[in-house]
mmCIF file of C-alpha atoms in Angstrom:
data_model
loop_
_atom_site.group_PDB
_atom_site.id
_atom_site.type_symbol
_atom_site.label_atom_id
_atom_site.label_comp_id
_atom_site.label_asym_id
_atom_site.label_seq_id
_atom_site.Cartn_x
_atom_site.Cartn_y
_atom_site.Cartn_z
ATOM 1 C CA UNK A 26 -5.689 0.434 60.187
ATOM 2 C CA UNK A 27 -3.505 -2.628 59.521
ATOM 3 C CA UNK A 28 -0.577 -2.592 57.096
ATOM 4 C CA UNK A 29 1.219 -5.746 58.243
ATOM 5 C CA UNK A 30 -0.878 -8.729 59.345
ATOM 6 C CA UNK A 31 0.636 -11.853 60.891
ATOM 7 C CA UNK A 32 -1.066 -15.253 60.648
ATOM 8 C CA UNK A 33 0.694 -17.980 62.682
ATOM 9 C CA UNK A 34 -0.362 -21.483 61.607
ATOM 10 C CA UNK A 35 0.565 -24.868 63.026
ATOM 11 C CA UNK A 36 0.117 -26.824 59.811
ATOM 12 C CA UNK A 37 -2.976 -28.621 61.020
ATOM 13 C CA UNK A 38 -6.546 -28.121 59.885
ATOM 14 C CA UNK A 39 -9.326 -25.958 61.228
ATOM 15 C CA UNK A 40 -7.664 -22.546 60.901
ATOM 16 C CA UNK A 41 -9.622 -21.524 57.793
ATOM 17 C CA UNK A 42 -11.712 -19.053 59.782
ATOM 18 C CA UNK A 43 -8.632 -17.234 61.089
ATOM 19 C CA UNK A 44 -6.929 -17.292 57.689
ATOM 20 C CA UNK A 45 -10.070 -16.022 55.984
ATOM 21 C CA UNK A 46 -10.422 -13.089 58.380
ATOM 22 C CA UNK A 47 -6.763 -12.171 57.969
ATOM 23 C CA UNK A 48 -7.003 -12.196 54.186
ATOM 24 C CA UNK A 49 -10.217 -10.219 54.355
ATOM 25 C CA UNK A 50 -8.619 -7.461 56.435
ATOM 26 C CA UNK A 51 -5.668 -7.496 54.041
ATOM 27 C CA UNK A 52 -7.908 -6.992 51.015
ATOM 28 C CA UNK A 53 -9.713 -4.062 52.593
ATOM 29 C CA UNK A 54 -6.563 -2.463 54.033
ATOM 30 C CA UNK A 55 -4.261 -3.343 51.104
ATOM 31 C CA UNK A 56 -2.003 -4.960 53.694
ATOM 32 C CA UNK A 57 0.765 -7.539 53.524
ATOM 33 C CA UNK A 58 0.063 -10.902 55.151
ATOM 34 C CA UNK A 59 2.900 -12.656 56.963
ATOM 35 C CA UNK A 60 2.342 -16.409 57.222
ATOM 36 C CA UNK A 61 4.426 -17.958 59.997
ATOM 37 C CA UNK A 62 4.939 -21.559 61.045
ATOM 38 C CA UNK A 63 7.041 -22.239 64.135
ATOM 39 C CA UNK A 64 8.873 -25.545 64.485
ATOM 40 C CA UNK A 65 8.561 -26.202 68.202
ATOM 41 C CA UNK A 66 12.020 -26.694 69.732
ATOM 42 C CA UNK A 67 10.798 -27.194 73.294
ATOM 43 C CA UNK A 68 12.305 -30.272 74.995
ATOM 44 C CA UNK A 69 8.940 -32.065 75.305
ATOM 45 C CA UNK A 70 8.518 -34.959 75.418
ATOM 46 C CA UNK A 71 11.802 -35.580 77.244
ATOM 47 C CA UNK A 72 11.815 -39.272 76.327
ATOM 48 C CA UNK A 73 12.652 -38.568 72.673
ATOM 49 C CA UNK A 74 16.198 -39.331 71.576
ATOM 50 C CA UNK A 75 18.135 -36.688 69.675
ATOM 51 C CA UNK A 76 17.674 -38.686 66.463
ATOM 52 C CA UNK A 77 13.917 -38.946 66.996
ATOM 53 C CA UNK A 78 13.727 -35.268 67.867
ATOM 54 C CA UNK A 79 15.508 -34.341 64.632
ATOM 55 C CA UNK A 80 13.081 -36.460 62.620
ATOM 56 C CA UNK A 81 10.081 -34.836 64.302
ATOM 57 C CA UNK A 82 11.431 -31.347 63.628
ATOM 58 C CA UNK A 83 12.144 -32.162 59.986
ATOM 59 C CA UNK A 84 8.601 -33.397 59.581
ATOM 60 C CA UNK A 85 7.222 -30.266 61.282
ATOM 61 C CA UNK A 86 9.355 -28.042 59.065
ATOM 62 C CA UNK A 87 8.081 -29.716 55.899
ATOM 63 C CA UNK A 88 4.500 -29.513 57.096
ATOM 64 C CA UNK A 89 5.043 -25.840 57.866
ATOM 65 C CA UNK A 90 6.467 -25.104 54.424
ATOM 66 C CA UNK A 91 3.507 -26.816 52.768
ATOM 67 C CA UNK A 92 0.969 -25.051 54.982
ATOM 68 C CA UNK A 93 2.466 -21.585 54.516
ATOM 69 C CA UNK A 94 2.591 -22.157 50.765
ATOM 70 C CA UNK A 95 -1.112 -23.040 50.694
ATOM 71 C CA UNK A 96 -2.018 -19.827 52.486
ATOM 72 C CA UNK A 97 0.318 -17.784 50.278
ATOM 73 C CA UNK A 98 -1.293 -19.243 47.168
ATOM 74 C CA UNK A 99 -4.738 -18.419 48.504
ATOM 75 C CA UNK A 100 -3.615 -14.865 49.219
ATOM 76 C CA UNK A 101 -2.032 -14.442 45.796
ATOM 77 C CA UNK A 102 -5.293 -15.491 44.174
ATOM 78 C CA UNK A 103 -6.867 -12.461 45.875
ATOM 79 C CA UNK A 104 -4.034 -10.128 44.898
ATOM 80 C CA UNK A 105 -2.602 -9.999 48.422
ATOM 81 C CA UNK A 106 1.139 -9.693 49.007
ATOM 82 C CA UNK A 107 2.533 -12.329 51.359
ATOM 83 C CA UNK A 108 5.695 -13.170 53.278
ATOM 84 C CA UNK A 109 6.249 -16.836 54.183
ATOM 85 C CA UNK A 110 8.435 -17.828 57.116
ATOM 86 C CA UNK A 111 9.242 -21.118 58.846
ATOM 87 C CA UNK A 112 11.068 -20.456 62.111
ATOM 88 C CA UNK A 113 12.240 -22.495 65.090
ATOM 89 C CA UNK A 114 11.656 -21.836 68.760
ATOM 90 C CA UNK A 115 9.050 -21.841 71.486
ATOM 91 C CA UNK A 116 5.893 -20.990 69.492
ATOM 92 C CA UNK A 117 4.493 -18.056 71.460
ATOM 93 C CA UNK A 118 7.931 -16.491 71.919
ATOM 94 C CA UNK A 119 8.744 -16.876 68.229
ATOM 95 C CA UNK A 120 5.424 -15.292 67.283
ATOM 96 C CA UNK A 121 5.961 -12.345 69.619
ATOM 97 C CA UNK A 122 9.545 -11.873 68.405
ATOM 98 C CA UNK A 123 8.466 -11.991 64.765
ATOM 99 C CA UNK A 124 5.715 -9.485 65.469
ATOM 100 C CA UNK A 125 8.140 -6.993 67.021
ATOM 101 C CA UNK A 126 10.873 -7.466 64.423
ATOM 102 C CA UNK A 127 8.531 -7.016 61.455
ATOM 103 C CA UNK A 128 6.375 -4.133 62.695
ATOM 104 C CA UNK A 129 3.220 -6.234 62.688
ATOM 105 C CA UNK A 130 -0.031 -4.292 63.222
ATOM 106 C CA UNK A 131 -2.381 -7.236 63.803
ATOM 107 C CA UNK A 132 -1.960 -10.909 64.715
ATOM 108 C CA UNK A 133 -4.756 -13.271 63.651
ATOM 109 C CA UNK A 134 -4.687 -16.695 65.313
ATOM 110 C CA UNK A 135 -6.825 -19.752 65.773
ATOM 111 C CA UNK A 136 -7.658 -20.957 69.248
ATOM 112 C CA UNK A 137 -9.031 -24.270 70.470
ATOM 113 C CA UNK A 138 -11.179 -22.643 73.116
ATOM 114 C CA UNK A 139 -11.861 -23.917 76.622
ATOM 115 C CA UNK A 140 -12.564 -27.533 75.650
ATOM 116 C CA UNK A 141 -9.327 -27.855 73.698
ATOM 117 C CA UNK A 142 -6.820 -26.195 75.950
ATOM 118 C CA UNK A 143 -3.549 -28.007 76.354
ATOM 119 C CA UNK A 144 0.101 -27.274 76.801
ATOM 120 C CA UNK A 145 0.766 -27.465 73.066
ATOM 121 C CA UNK A 146 -0.776 -26.289 69.826
ATOM 122 C CA UNK A 147 -2.537 -23.033 69.027
ATOM 123 C CA UNK A 148 -4.835 -23.139 72.034
ATOM 124 C CA UNK A 149 -2.395 -22.297 74.803
ATOM 125 C CA UNK A 150 -0.079 -20.511 72.370
ATOM 126 C CA UNK A 151 -2.837 -18.071 71.460
ATOM 127 C CA UNK A 152 -3.568 -17.417 75.118
ATOM 128 C CA UNK A 153 0.082 -16.520 75.715
ATOM 129 C CA UNK A 154 0.262 -14.293 72.658
ATOM 130 C CA UNK A 155 -2.912 -12.501 73.737
ATOM 131 C CA UNK A 156 -1.395 -11.951 77.175
ATOM 132 C CA UNK A 157 1.996 -10.628 76.064
ATOM 133 C CA UNK A 158 1.460 -9.099 72.627
ATOM 134 C CA UNK A 159 2.105 -5.391 72.171
ATOM 135 C CA UNK A 160 -0.170 -5.314 69.107
ATOM 136 C CA UNK A 161 -3.823 -6.298 68.665
ATOM 137 C CA UNK A 162 -4.605 -10.015 68.446
ATOM 138 C CA UNK A 163 -7.697 -11.412 66.757
ATOM 139 C CA UNK A 164 -8.459 -14.859 68.200
ATOM 140 C CA UNK A 165 -10.747 -17.024 66.069
ATOM 141 C CA UNK A 166 -12.038 -20.416 67.156
ATOM 142 C CA UNK A 167 -10.613 -23.261 65.122
ATOM 143 C CA UNK A 168 -13.111 -25.174 62.995
ATOM 144 C CA UNK A 169 -15.435 -22.175 62.791
ATOM 145 C CA UNK A 170 -16.682 -21.053 59.420
ATOM 146 C CA UNK A 171 -16.356 -17.434 58.389
ATOM 147 C CA UNK A 172 -19.624 -15.995 57.123
ATOM 148 C CA UNK A 173 -19.117 -14.217 53.814
ATOM 149 C CA UNK A 174 -21.153 -11.596 52.010
ATOM 150 C CA UNK A 175 -22.153 -11.943 48.377
ATOM 151 C CA UNK A 176 -18.945 -10.296 47.209
ATOM 152 C CA UNK A 177 -16.862 -12.758 49.208
ATOM 153 C CA UNK A 178 -15.914 -10.510 52.123
ATOM 154 C CA UNK A 179 -16.286 -11.417 55.790
ATOM 155 C CA UNK A 180 -19.513 -10.162 57.301
ATOM 156 C CA UNK A 181 -19.354 -8.044 60.447
ATOM 157 C CA UNK A 182 -22.928 -7.075 61.267
ATOM 158 C CA UNK A 183 -22.555 -6.648 65.022
ATOM 159 C CA UNK A 184 -19.529 -5.548 67.056
ATOM 160 C CA UNK A 185 -19.610 -5.790 70.857
ATOM 161 C CA UNK A 186 -17.360 -3.348 72.711
ATOM 162 C CA UNK A 187 -17.081 -3.976 76.478
ATOM 163 C CA UNK A 188 -15.653 -1.111 78.498
ATOM 164 C CA UNK A 189 -14.629 -0.340 82.051
ATOM 165 C CA UNK A 190 -13.734 3.266 81.255
ATOM 166 C CA UNK A 191 -9.990 2.546 81.249
ATOM 167 C CA UNK A 192 -7.503 3.705 78.627
ATOM 168 C CA UNK A 193 -7.023 0.089 77.514
ATOM 169 C CA UNK A 194 -10.750 -0.278 76.945
ATOM 170 C CA UNK A 195 -10.804 2.935 74.920
ATOM 171 C CA UNK A 196 -7.953 1.715 72.722
ATOM 172 C CA UNK A 197 -9.764 -1.552 72.099
ATOM 173 C CA UNK A 198 -12.953 0.346 71.382
ATOM 174 C CA UNK A 199 -11.194 2.299 68.634
ATOM 175 C CA UNK A 200 -10.545 -0.959 66.801
ATOM 176 C CA UNK A 201 -14.158 -1.988 67.254
ATOM 177 C CA UNK A 202 -15.404 1.308 65.847
ATOM 178 C CA UNK A 203 -12.991 1.094 62.926
ATOM 179 C CA UNK A 204 -14.244 -2.391 62.063
ATOM 180 C CA UNK A 205 -17.859 -1.221 62.357
ATOM 181 C CA UNK A 206 -17.148 1.693 60.013
ATOM 182 C CA UNK A 207 -15.531 -0.479 57.367
ATOM 183 C CA UNK A 208 -18.226 -3.137 57.407
ATOM 184 C CA UNK A 209 -21.298 -1.087 58.276
ATOM 185 C CA UNK A 210 -21.830 -2.935 61.551
ATOM 186 C CA UNK A 211 -24.021 -2.142 64.541
ATOM 187 C CA UNK A 212 -22.003 -1.261 67.673
ATOM 188 C CA UNK A 213 -23.015 -2.598 71.096
ATOM 189 C CA UNK A 214 -21.237 -0.919 74.016
ATOM 190 C CA UNK A 215 -21.541 -2.743 77.348
ATOM 191 C CA UNK A 216 -20.355 -2.240 80.894
ATOM 192 C CA UNK A 217 -20.559 -4.921 83.580
ATOM 193 C CA UNK A 218 -20.941 -4.054 87.242
ATOM 194 C CA UNK A 219 -18.698 -6.786 88.632
ATOM 195 C CA UNK A 220 -20.482 -7.508 91.904
ATOM 196 C CA UNK A 221 -18.463 -10.680 92.509
ATOM 197 C CA UNK A 222 -15.067 -8.992 92.435
ATOM 198 C CA UNK A 223 -16.037 -5.903 94.340
ATOM 199 C CA UNK A 224 -17.929 -7.843 96.994
ATOM 200 C CA UNK A 225 -21.222 -6.143 96.265
ATOM 201 C CA UNK A 226 -23.391 -9.220 95.826
ATOM 202 C CA UNK A 227 -25.510 -8.070 98.737
ATOM 203 C CA UNK A 228 -24.754 -4.342 98.535
ATOM 204 C CA UNK A 229 -27.540 -1.822 99.078
ATOM 205 C CA UNK A 230 -29.336 -0.654 95.960
ATOM 206 C CA UNK A 231 -27.851 2.805 96.435
ATOM 207 C CA UNK A 232 -24.310 1.434 96.105
ATOM 208 C CA UNK A 233 -25.212 -0.607 93.055
ATOM 209 C CA UNK A 234 -26.804 2.524 91.656
ATOM 210 C CA UNK A 235 -23.525 4.417 91.994
ATOM 211 C CA UNK A 236 -21.683 1.670 90.118
ATOM 212 C CA UNK A 237 -24.314 1.632 87.404
ATOM 213 C CA UNK A 238 -24.042 5.384 86.934
ATOM 214 C CA UNK A 239 -20.300 5.007 86.507
ATOM 215 C CA UNK A 240 -20.946 2.358 83.882
ATOM 216 C CA UNK A 241 -23.467 4.562 82.126
ATOM 217 C CA UNK A 242 -20.909 7.349 81.839
ATOM 218 C CA UNK A 243 -18.411 4.908 80.329
ATOM 219 C CA UNK A 244 -20.795 3.487 77.727
ATOM 220 C CA UNK A 245 -22.262 6.881 76.855
ATOM 221 C CA UNK A 246 -18.807 8.257 76.117
ATOM 222 C CA UNK A 247 -18.172 5.516 73.571
ATOM 223 C CA UNK A 248 -21.697 5.698 72.215
ATOM 224 C CA UNK A 249 -21.217 9.389 71.470
ATOM 225 C CA UNK A 250 -18.081 8.596 69.486
ATOM 226 C CA UNK A 251 -19.920 5.899 67.546
ATOM 227 C CA UNK A 252 -22.719 8.333 66.685
ATOM 228 C CA UNK A 253 -20.155 10.899 65.555
ATOM 229 C CA UNK A 254 -19.129 8.293 62.975
ATOM 230 C CA UNK A 255 -22.773 7.767 61.971
ATOM 231 C CA UNK A 256 -22.757 4.228 63.374
ATOM 232 C CA UNK A 257 -25.869 2.616 64.859
ATOM 233 C CA UNK A 258 -25.159 1.984 68.532
ATOM 234 C CA UNK A 259 -26.804 0.301 71.517
ATOM 235 C CA UNK A 260 -25.650 0.661 75.133
ATOM 236 C CA UNK A 261 -26.238 -1.630 78.098
ATOM 237 C CA UNK A 262 -25.103 -1.760 81.714
ATOM 238 C CA UNK A 263 -25.106 -5.310 83.022
ATOM 239 C CA UNK A 264 -24.485 -6.865 86.426
ATOM 240 C CA UNK A 265 -22.700 -10.098 87.291
ATOM 241 C CA UNK A 266 -19.521 -11.972 86.377
ATOM 242 C CA UNK A 267 -18.021 -9.953 83.493
ATOM 243 C CA UNK A 268 -17.053 -12.747 81.104
ATOM 244 C CA UNK A 269 -20.369 -14.541 81.682
ATOM 245 C CA UNK A 270 -22.395 -11.408 81.046
ATOM 246 C CA UNK A 271 -20.367 -10.313 78.009
ATOM 247 C CA UNK A 272 -20.530 -13.736 76.364
ATOM 248 C CA UNK A 273 -24.254 -14.073 77.017
ATOM 249 C CA UNK A 274 -24.867 -10.602 75.651
ATOM 250 C CA UNK A 275 -22.666 -11.172 72.585
ATOM 251 C CA UNK A 276 -24.422 -14.445 71.843
ATOM 252 C CA UNK A 277 -27.796 -12.772 72.223
ATOM 253 C CA UNK A 278 -27.046 -10.112 69.603
ATOM 254 C CA UNK A 279 -25.314 -12.644 67.341
ATOM 255 C CA UNK A 280 -22.111 -10.639 67.338
ATOM 256 C CA UNK A 281 -19.310 -11.262 64.861
ATOM 257 C CA UNK A 282 -16.481 -9.912 67.002
ATOM 258 C CA UNK A 283 -15.830 -8.659 70.534
ATOM 259 C CA UNK A 284 -13.112 -6.029 70.974
ATOM 260 C CA UNK A 285 -11.632 -5.509 74.425
ATOM 261 C CA UNK A 286 -8.458 -4.560 76.261
ATOM 262 C CA UNK A 287 -6.096 -6.869 78.110
ATOM 263 C CA UNK A 288 -5.220 -4.254 80.712
ATOM 264 C CA UNK A 289 -8.103 -2.993 82.799
ATOM 265 C CA UNK A 290 -8.211 -0.560 85.697
ATOM 266 C CA UNK A 291 -6.546 -3.129 87.951
ATOM 267 C CA UNK A 292 -3.995 -4.819 85.710
ATOM 268 C CA UNK A 293 -2.495 -7.896 87.345
ATOM 269 C CA UNK A 294 -5.568 -8.575 89.462
ATOM 270 C CA UNK A 295 -8.766 -10.494 88.854
ATOM 271 C CA UNK A 296 -10.604 -7.296 88.074
ATOM 272 C CA UNK A 297 -12.303 -6.247 84.883
ATOM 273 C CA UNK A 298 -10.948 -5.981 82.154
ATOM 274 C CA UNK A 299 -7.557 -7.666 82.464
ATOM 275 C CA UNK A 300 -7.924 -11.341 83.297
ATOM 276 C CA UNK A 301 -11.549 -11.216 82.165
ATOM 277 C CA UNK A 302 -10.257 -10.950 78.621
ATOM 278 C CA UNK A 303 -8.131 -14.091 78.911
ATOM 279 C CA UNK A 304 -11.033 -16.092 80.292
ATOM 280 C CA UNK A 305 -13.363 -14.750 77.639
ATOM 281 C CA UNK A 306 -10.986 -15.635 74.794
ATOM 282 C CA UNK A 307 -10.817 -19.191 76.131
ATOM 283 C CA UNK A 308 -14.597 -19.572 76.080
ATOM 284 C CA UNK A 309 -15.824 -17.437 73.192
ATOM 285 C CA UNK A 310 -17.358 -19.030 70.121
ATOM 286 C CA UNK A 311 -17.095 -15.732 68.251
ATOM 287 C CA UNK A 312 -13.909 -13.891 67.278
ATOM 288 C CA UNK A 313 -12.296 -11.718 69.976
ATOM 289 C CA UNK A 314 -9.924 -8.855 69.176
ATOM 290 C CA UNK A 315 -7.717 -7.847 72.088
ATOM 291 C CA UNK A 316 -5.417 -4.866 72.565
ATOM 292 C CA UNK A 317 -3.103 -3.656 75.323
#
């Protein structure tokens, strides 16, 4: 599923969960892990002199070399091939460029989540990569521990697959089913009737019923595919604000990863699944794998 896996790191702490998941996928897939640190060349803060800016970049470059070496050593200890790179540029652009130029199949990144969002660091950078990446991105909350099985592999017991019936949702679902197959996980397929967006908060029950039937068709289609792969599967049709309902559901089943598309039926609008994914990534405590 993944031959080339990219792990961008900022040299700080807390990314062990993301690194661990990347190395775990690499072990199972016999993939190469690319460890990338980007020295931020953005002009912020503007008050720095050119001499000060050079000193800051030199420090960042050294920190990046040390950090990438630590990850490479960890990978080598598990027999994983690695490529180490320290680049310069605007972080999210450099990550996207590296991904395209090196035929990356999966990007695994840490994210600060909603409480740590800022205009620098891996929080906002991850959001931008999720938005613009042409390849799947696995966002893992910084400072979260990765649960391991007895043999030292990451545990994926439950995979939540939201769908709106779109092609993007189906592509994301394929990744969820693949993960479930490899780890023997239970698949949970969910559809959310987005009454807020569609203006159906006070709609007649008959109208809500039509929307629910559409959702049932979407989840049943994916459930059938999961059963064809001999995977245990549960389906649910929910009602409410999509990201709220998905996160509550995922927390309730103690999921290990949510897989969903970044382009829903109404890409560029506030409708499910497009911008819902961005908001969900910002809030999720669990890992979220996104695809276009």
